[in-house]
Short mmCIF file of C-alpha atoms in Angstrom, two decimals:
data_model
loop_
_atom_site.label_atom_id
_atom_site.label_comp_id
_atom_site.label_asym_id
_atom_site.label_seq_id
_atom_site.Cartn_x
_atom_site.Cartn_y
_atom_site.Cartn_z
CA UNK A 13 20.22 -6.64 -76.26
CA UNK A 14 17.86 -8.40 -73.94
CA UNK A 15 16.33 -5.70 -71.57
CA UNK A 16 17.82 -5.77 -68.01
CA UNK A 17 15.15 -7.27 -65.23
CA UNK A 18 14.66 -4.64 -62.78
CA UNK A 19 13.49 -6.36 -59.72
CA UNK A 20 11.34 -4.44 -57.61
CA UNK A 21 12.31 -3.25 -54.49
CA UNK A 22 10.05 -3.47 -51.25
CA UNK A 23 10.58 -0.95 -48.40
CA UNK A 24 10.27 -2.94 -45.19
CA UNK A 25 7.44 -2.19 -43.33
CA UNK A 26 6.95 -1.75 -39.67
CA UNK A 27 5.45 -5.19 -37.76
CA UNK A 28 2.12 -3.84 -36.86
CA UNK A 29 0.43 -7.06 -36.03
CA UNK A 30 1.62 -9.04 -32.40
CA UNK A 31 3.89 -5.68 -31.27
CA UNK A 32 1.44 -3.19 -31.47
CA UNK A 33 -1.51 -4.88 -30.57
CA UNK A 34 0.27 -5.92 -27.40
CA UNK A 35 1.18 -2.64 -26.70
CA UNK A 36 -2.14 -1.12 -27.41
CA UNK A 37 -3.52 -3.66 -24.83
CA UNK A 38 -1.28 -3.55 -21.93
CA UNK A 39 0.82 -0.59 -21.63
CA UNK A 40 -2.25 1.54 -21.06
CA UNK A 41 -3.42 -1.29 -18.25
CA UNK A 42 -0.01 -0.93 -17.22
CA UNK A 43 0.37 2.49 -16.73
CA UNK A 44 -3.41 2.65 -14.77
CA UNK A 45 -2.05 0.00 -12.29
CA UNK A 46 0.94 1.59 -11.92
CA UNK A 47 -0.64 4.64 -10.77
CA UNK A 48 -3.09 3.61 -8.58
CA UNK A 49 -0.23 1.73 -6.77
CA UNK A 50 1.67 5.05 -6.47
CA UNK A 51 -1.74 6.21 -5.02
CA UNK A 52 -2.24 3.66 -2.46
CA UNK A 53 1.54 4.01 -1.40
CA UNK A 54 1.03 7.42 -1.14
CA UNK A 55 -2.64 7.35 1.01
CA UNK A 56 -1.10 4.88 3.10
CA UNK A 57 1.65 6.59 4.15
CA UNK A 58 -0.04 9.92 4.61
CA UNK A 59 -2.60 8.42 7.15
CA UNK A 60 0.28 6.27 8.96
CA UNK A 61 1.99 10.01 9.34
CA UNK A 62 -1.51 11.49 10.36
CA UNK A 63 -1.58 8.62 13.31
CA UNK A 64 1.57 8.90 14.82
CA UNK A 65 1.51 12.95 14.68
CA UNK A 66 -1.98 12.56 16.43
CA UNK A 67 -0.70 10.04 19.27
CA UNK A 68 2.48 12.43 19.73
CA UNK A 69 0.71 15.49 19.73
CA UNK A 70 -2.69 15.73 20.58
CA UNK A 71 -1.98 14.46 24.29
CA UNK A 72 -0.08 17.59 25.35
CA UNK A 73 -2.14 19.78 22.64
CA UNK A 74 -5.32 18.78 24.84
CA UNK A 75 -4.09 19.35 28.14
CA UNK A 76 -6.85 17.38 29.52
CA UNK A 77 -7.29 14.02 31.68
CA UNK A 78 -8.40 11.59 30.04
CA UNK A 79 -9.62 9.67 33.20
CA UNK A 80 -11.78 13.50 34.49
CA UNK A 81 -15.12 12.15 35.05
CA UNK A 82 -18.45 14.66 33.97
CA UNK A 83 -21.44 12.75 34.24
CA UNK A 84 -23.42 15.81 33.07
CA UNK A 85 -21.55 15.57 29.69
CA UNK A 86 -22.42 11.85 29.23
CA UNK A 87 -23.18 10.40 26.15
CA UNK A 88 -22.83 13.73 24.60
CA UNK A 89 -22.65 13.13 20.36
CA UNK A 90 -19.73 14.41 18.19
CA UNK A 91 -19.46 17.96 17.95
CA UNK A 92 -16.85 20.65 18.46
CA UNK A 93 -15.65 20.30 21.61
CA UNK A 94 -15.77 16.89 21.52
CA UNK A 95 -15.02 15.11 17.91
CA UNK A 96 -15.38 11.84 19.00
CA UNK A 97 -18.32 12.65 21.58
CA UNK A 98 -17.97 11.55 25.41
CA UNK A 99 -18.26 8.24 26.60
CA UNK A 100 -21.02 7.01 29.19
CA UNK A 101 -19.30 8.85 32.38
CA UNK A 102 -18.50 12.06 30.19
CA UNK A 103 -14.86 11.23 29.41
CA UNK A 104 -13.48 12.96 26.12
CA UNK A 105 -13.85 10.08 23.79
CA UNK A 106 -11.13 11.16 21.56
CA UNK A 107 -8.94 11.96 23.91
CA UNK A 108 -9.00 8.07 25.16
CA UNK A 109 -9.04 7.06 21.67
CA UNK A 110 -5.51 8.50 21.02
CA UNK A 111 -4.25 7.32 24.34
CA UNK A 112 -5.71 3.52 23.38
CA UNK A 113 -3.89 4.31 19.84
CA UNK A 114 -0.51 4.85 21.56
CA UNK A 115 -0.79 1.71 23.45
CA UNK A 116 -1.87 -0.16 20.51
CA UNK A 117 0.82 1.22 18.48
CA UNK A 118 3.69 0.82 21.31
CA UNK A 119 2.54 -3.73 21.62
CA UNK A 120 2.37 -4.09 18.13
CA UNK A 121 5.89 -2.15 16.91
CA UNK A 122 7.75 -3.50 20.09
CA UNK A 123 6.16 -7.07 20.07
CA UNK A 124 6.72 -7.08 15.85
CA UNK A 125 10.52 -6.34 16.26
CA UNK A 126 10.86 -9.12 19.51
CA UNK A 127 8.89 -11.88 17.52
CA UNK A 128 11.10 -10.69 14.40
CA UNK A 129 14.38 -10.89 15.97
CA UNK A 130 13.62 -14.20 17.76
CA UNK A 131 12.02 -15.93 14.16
CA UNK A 132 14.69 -15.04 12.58
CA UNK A 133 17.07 -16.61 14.98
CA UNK A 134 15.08 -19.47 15.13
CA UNK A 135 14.65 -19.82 11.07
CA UNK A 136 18.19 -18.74 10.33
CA UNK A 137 19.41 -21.43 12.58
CA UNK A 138 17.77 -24.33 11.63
CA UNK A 139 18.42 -23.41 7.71
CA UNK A 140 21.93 -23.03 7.89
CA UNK A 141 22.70 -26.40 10.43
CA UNK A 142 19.93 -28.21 8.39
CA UNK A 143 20.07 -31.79 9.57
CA UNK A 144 18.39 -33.22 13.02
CA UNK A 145 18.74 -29.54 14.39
CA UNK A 146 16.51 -28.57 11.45
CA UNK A 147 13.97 -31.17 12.01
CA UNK A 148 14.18 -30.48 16.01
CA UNK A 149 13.61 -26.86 15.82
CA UNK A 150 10.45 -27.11 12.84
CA UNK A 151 8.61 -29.88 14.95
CA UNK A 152 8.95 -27.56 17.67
CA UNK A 153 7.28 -24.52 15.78
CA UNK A 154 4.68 -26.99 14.41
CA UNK A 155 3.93 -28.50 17.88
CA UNK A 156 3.78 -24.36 19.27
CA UNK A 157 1.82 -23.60 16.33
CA UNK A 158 -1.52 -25.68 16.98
CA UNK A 159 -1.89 -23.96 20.22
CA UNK A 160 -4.40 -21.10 19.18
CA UNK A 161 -2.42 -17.73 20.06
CA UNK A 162 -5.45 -16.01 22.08
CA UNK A 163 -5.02 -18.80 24.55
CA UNK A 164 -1.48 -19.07 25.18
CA UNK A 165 -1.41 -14.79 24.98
CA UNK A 166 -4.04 -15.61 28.26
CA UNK A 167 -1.98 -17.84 29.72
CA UNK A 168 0.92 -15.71 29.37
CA UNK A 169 -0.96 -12.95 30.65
CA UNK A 170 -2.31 -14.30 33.56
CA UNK A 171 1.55 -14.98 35.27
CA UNK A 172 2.02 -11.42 35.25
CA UNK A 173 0.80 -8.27 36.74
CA UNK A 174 -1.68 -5.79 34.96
CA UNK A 175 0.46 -3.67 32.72
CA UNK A 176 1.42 -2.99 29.28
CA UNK A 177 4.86 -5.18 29.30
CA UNK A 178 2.66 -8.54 30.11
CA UNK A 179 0.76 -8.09 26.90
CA UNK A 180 4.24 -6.92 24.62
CA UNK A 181 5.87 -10.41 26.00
CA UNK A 182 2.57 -12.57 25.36
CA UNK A 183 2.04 -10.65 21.86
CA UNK A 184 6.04 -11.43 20.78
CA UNK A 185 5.87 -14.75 22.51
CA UNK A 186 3.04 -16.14 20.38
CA UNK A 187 3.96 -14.73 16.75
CA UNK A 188 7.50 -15.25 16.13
CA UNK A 189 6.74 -19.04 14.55
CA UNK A 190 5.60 -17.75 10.97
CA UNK A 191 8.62 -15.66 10.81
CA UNK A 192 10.50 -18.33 11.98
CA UNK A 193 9.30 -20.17 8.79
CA UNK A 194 9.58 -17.54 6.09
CA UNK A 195 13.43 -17.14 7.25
CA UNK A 196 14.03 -21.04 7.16
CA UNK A 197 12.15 -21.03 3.75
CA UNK A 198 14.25 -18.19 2.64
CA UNK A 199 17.86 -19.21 4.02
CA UNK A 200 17.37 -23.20 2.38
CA UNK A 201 16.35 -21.02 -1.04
CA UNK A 202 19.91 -19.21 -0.52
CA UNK A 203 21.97 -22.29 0.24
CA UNK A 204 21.91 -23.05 -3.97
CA UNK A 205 23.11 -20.10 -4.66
CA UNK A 206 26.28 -20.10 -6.93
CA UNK A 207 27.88 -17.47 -4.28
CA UNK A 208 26.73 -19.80 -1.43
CA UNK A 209 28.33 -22.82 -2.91
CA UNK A 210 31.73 -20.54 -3.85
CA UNK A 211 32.17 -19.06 -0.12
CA UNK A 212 31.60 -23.01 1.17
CA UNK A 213 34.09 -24.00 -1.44
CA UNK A 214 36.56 -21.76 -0.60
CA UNK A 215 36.66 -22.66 2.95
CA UNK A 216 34.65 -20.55 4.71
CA UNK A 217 33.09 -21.91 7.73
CA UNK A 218 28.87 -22.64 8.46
CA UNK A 219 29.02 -19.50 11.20
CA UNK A 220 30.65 -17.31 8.51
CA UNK A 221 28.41 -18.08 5.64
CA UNK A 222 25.69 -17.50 8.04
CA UNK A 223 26.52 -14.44 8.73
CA UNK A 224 28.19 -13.05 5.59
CA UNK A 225 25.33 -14.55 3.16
CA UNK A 226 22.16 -16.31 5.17
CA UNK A 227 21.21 -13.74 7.42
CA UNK A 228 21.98 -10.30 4.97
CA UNK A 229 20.10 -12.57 2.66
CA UNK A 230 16.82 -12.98 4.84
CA UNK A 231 16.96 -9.36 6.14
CA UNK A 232 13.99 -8.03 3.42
CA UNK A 233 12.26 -10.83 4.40
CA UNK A 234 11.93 -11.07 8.10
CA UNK A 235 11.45 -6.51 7.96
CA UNK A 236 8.00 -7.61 5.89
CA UNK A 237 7.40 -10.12 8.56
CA UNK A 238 7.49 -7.16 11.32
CA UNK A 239 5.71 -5.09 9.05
CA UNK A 240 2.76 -7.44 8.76
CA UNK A 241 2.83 -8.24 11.99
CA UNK A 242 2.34 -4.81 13.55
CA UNK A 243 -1.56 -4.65 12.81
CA UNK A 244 -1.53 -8.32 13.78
CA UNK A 245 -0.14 -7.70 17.46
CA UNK A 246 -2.26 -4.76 17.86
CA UNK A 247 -5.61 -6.86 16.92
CA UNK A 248 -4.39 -9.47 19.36
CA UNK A 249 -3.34 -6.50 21.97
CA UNK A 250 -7.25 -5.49 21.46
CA UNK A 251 -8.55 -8.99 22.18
CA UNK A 252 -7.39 -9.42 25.50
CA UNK A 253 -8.19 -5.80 26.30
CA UNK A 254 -11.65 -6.59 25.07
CA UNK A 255 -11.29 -9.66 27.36
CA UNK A 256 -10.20 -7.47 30.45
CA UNK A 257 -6.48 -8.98 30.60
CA UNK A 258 -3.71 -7.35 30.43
CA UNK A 259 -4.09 -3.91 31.10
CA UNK A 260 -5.33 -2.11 33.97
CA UNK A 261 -8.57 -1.12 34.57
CA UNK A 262 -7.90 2.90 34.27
CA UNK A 263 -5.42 2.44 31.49
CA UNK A 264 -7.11 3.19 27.99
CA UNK A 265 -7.20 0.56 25.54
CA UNK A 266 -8.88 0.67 21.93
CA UNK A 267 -10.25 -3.13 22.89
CA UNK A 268 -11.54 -1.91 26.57
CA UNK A 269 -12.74 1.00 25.14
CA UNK A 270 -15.12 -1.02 22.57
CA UNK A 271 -15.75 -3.80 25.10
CA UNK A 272 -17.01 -0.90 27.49
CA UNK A 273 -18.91 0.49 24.77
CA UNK A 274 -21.53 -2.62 24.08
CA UNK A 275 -24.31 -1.33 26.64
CA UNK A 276 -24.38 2.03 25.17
CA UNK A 277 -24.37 0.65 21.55
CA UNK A 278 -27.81 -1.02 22.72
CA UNK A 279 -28.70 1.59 23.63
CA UNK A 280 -28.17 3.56 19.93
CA UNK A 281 -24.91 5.63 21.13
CA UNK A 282 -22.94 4.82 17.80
CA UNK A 283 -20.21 6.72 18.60
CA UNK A 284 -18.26 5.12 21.69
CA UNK A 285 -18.00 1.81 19.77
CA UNK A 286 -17.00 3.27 15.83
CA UNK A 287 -14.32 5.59 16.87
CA UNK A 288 -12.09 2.88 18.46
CA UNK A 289 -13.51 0.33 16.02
CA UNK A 290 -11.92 2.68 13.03
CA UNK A 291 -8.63 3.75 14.89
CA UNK A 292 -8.17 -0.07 14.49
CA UNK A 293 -8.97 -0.33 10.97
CA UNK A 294 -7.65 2.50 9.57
CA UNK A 295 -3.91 1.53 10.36
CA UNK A 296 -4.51 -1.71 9.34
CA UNK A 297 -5.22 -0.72 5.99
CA UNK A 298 -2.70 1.62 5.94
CA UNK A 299 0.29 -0.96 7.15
CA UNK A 300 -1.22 -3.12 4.62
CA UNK A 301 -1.06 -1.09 1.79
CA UNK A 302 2.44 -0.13 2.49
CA UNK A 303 3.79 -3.75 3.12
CA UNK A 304 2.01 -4.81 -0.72
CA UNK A 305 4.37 -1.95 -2.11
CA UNK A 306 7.28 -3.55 -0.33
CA UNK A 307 6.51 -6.91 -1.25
CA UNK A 308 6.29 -6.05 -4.55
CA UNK A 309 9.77 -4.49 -4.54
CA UNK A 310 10.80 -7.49 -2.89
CA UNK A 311 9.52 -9.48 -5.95
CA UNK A 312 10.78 -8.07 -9.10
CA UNK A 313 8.46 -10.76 -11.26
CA UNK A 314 5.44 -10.45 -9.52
CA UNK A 315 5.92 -6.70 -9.75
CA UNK A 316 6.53 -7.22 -13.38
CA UNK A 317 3.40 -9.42 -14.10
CA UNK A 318 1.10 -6.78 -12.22
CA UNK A 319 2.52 -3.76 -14.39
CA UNK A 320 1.65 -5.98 -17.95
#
């Protein structure tokens, strides 16, 4: 009897070559770039909430003008009673710093959510008629878009009294037209959608696709727009207070207060031109680092890519 052929058995082994290579190489990478994100989300919005409790409560914490005049205290440097050091007639520099921050802050969130609500308008309407009302509208925004903003903001300006409203109008007046974009960009992306093309099959009419699909649809969208745009309108709030428009003369501005502050940086006086100089970049940064989180969320594949 012919022996039986045993045939060996093999016990499957584990793929150790592409899968764990991989994983060696990018989940680590991953997990670094994941937390520092969560870090920079986190920074970002603990600075945003350190600004806005300063401009709500330092003001009445104070309890001091900021236009009292003390020419003996002039061009005093930081210290205790004064953090931010006085300014060149003895005015409590941060005091006029927060007050400038306030104003800054008040143009750029009310001029982000006009410009906002009139792009999206704009964008949403000429997406969803499409057609000669499309073309219209764009050529418009293109024509209104090669006038530099800084100019028509002066021009604006310039019709109105001294005050803080004049610059909110000219701010939202010239930077709607790049939201106006991103929303047309984003509404022609939704018309080829399969629930798009079901709604228009089934009857429903342009003004309710509009506004049961389009505009829901865009709404992520054109809320990054006004986030980004916030540090933008207070930049360009800054310029024409730098420029002496705008605002009055007595009201404190974090552009008048640097433009003010040139002869004494001649001089060596650091101080009256950094302090408003930072309280400019230091929410900048921190709106920026909190719209890259959003837009990240907003973008599940780019999110995906950057956590490889």
């Amino acid at each position: 009897m012919a022996d039986a052929q045993v045939t060996p058995t093999t016990s499957a082994t584990p793929p150790t070559s592409a899968t764990s290579a991989a994983e060696a190489r990018w989940r680590p990478a991953g997990r670094t770039r994941r937390s520092t994100r969560t870090l920079r989300v986190r920074t970002s919005a603990l600075v945003m909430a350190v600004i806005v409790l300063a401009v709500l409560i330092v003001p009445p914490l104070a309890q001091l003008d900021q236009q009292a005049v003390d020419l003996s205290a002039r061009l005093r440097p930081p210290s205790w009673a004064h953090p931010f050091g006085t300014d060149d007639v003895g005015r409590d520099l941060l005091l006029r710093c927060v007050y400038g921050l306030r104003v800054s802050l008040l143009v750029g969130l009310v001029a982000a959510l006009v410009a906002t609500v009139i792009g999206t308008a704009v964008g949403a309407a000429a997406g969803a008629l499409g057609g000669w009302t499309d073309r219209v509208v764009m050529r418009a925004v293109d024509a209104l878009s090669s006038i530099p903003h800084l100019l028509l903001g002066i021009f604006i300006v310039a019709m109105f009294r001294p005050g803080v409203w004049p610059v909110v109008v000219s701010v939202a007046v010239t930077h709607w037209l790049s939201t106006a974009r991103i929303v047309r960009a984003e509404v022609l992306s939704l018309r080829g959608r399969p629930y798009v093309d079901a709604a228009v099959s089934g009857g429903a009419s342009r003004w309710r696709v509009a506004v049961r699909h389009l505009v829901p649809g865009v709404l992520p969208q054109a809320g990054l727009a006004a986030v980004l745009m916030i540090p933008h309108a207070m930049w360009h709030e800054s310029a024409l207070s730098f420029l002496g428009l705008g605002l009055p003369a007595h009201q404190a501005s974090l552009g008048s207060l640097v433009q003010s502050a040139r002869g004494s940086l001649l001089a060596g006086d650091w101080w009256p031109t950094l302090f408003p100089g930072l309280l400019l970049i230091v929410p900048t940064l921190a709106i920026a680092g909190l719209a890259g989180a959003w837009r990240e969320r907003l973008n599940p594949r780019r999110r995906s890519e950057l956590t490889l």
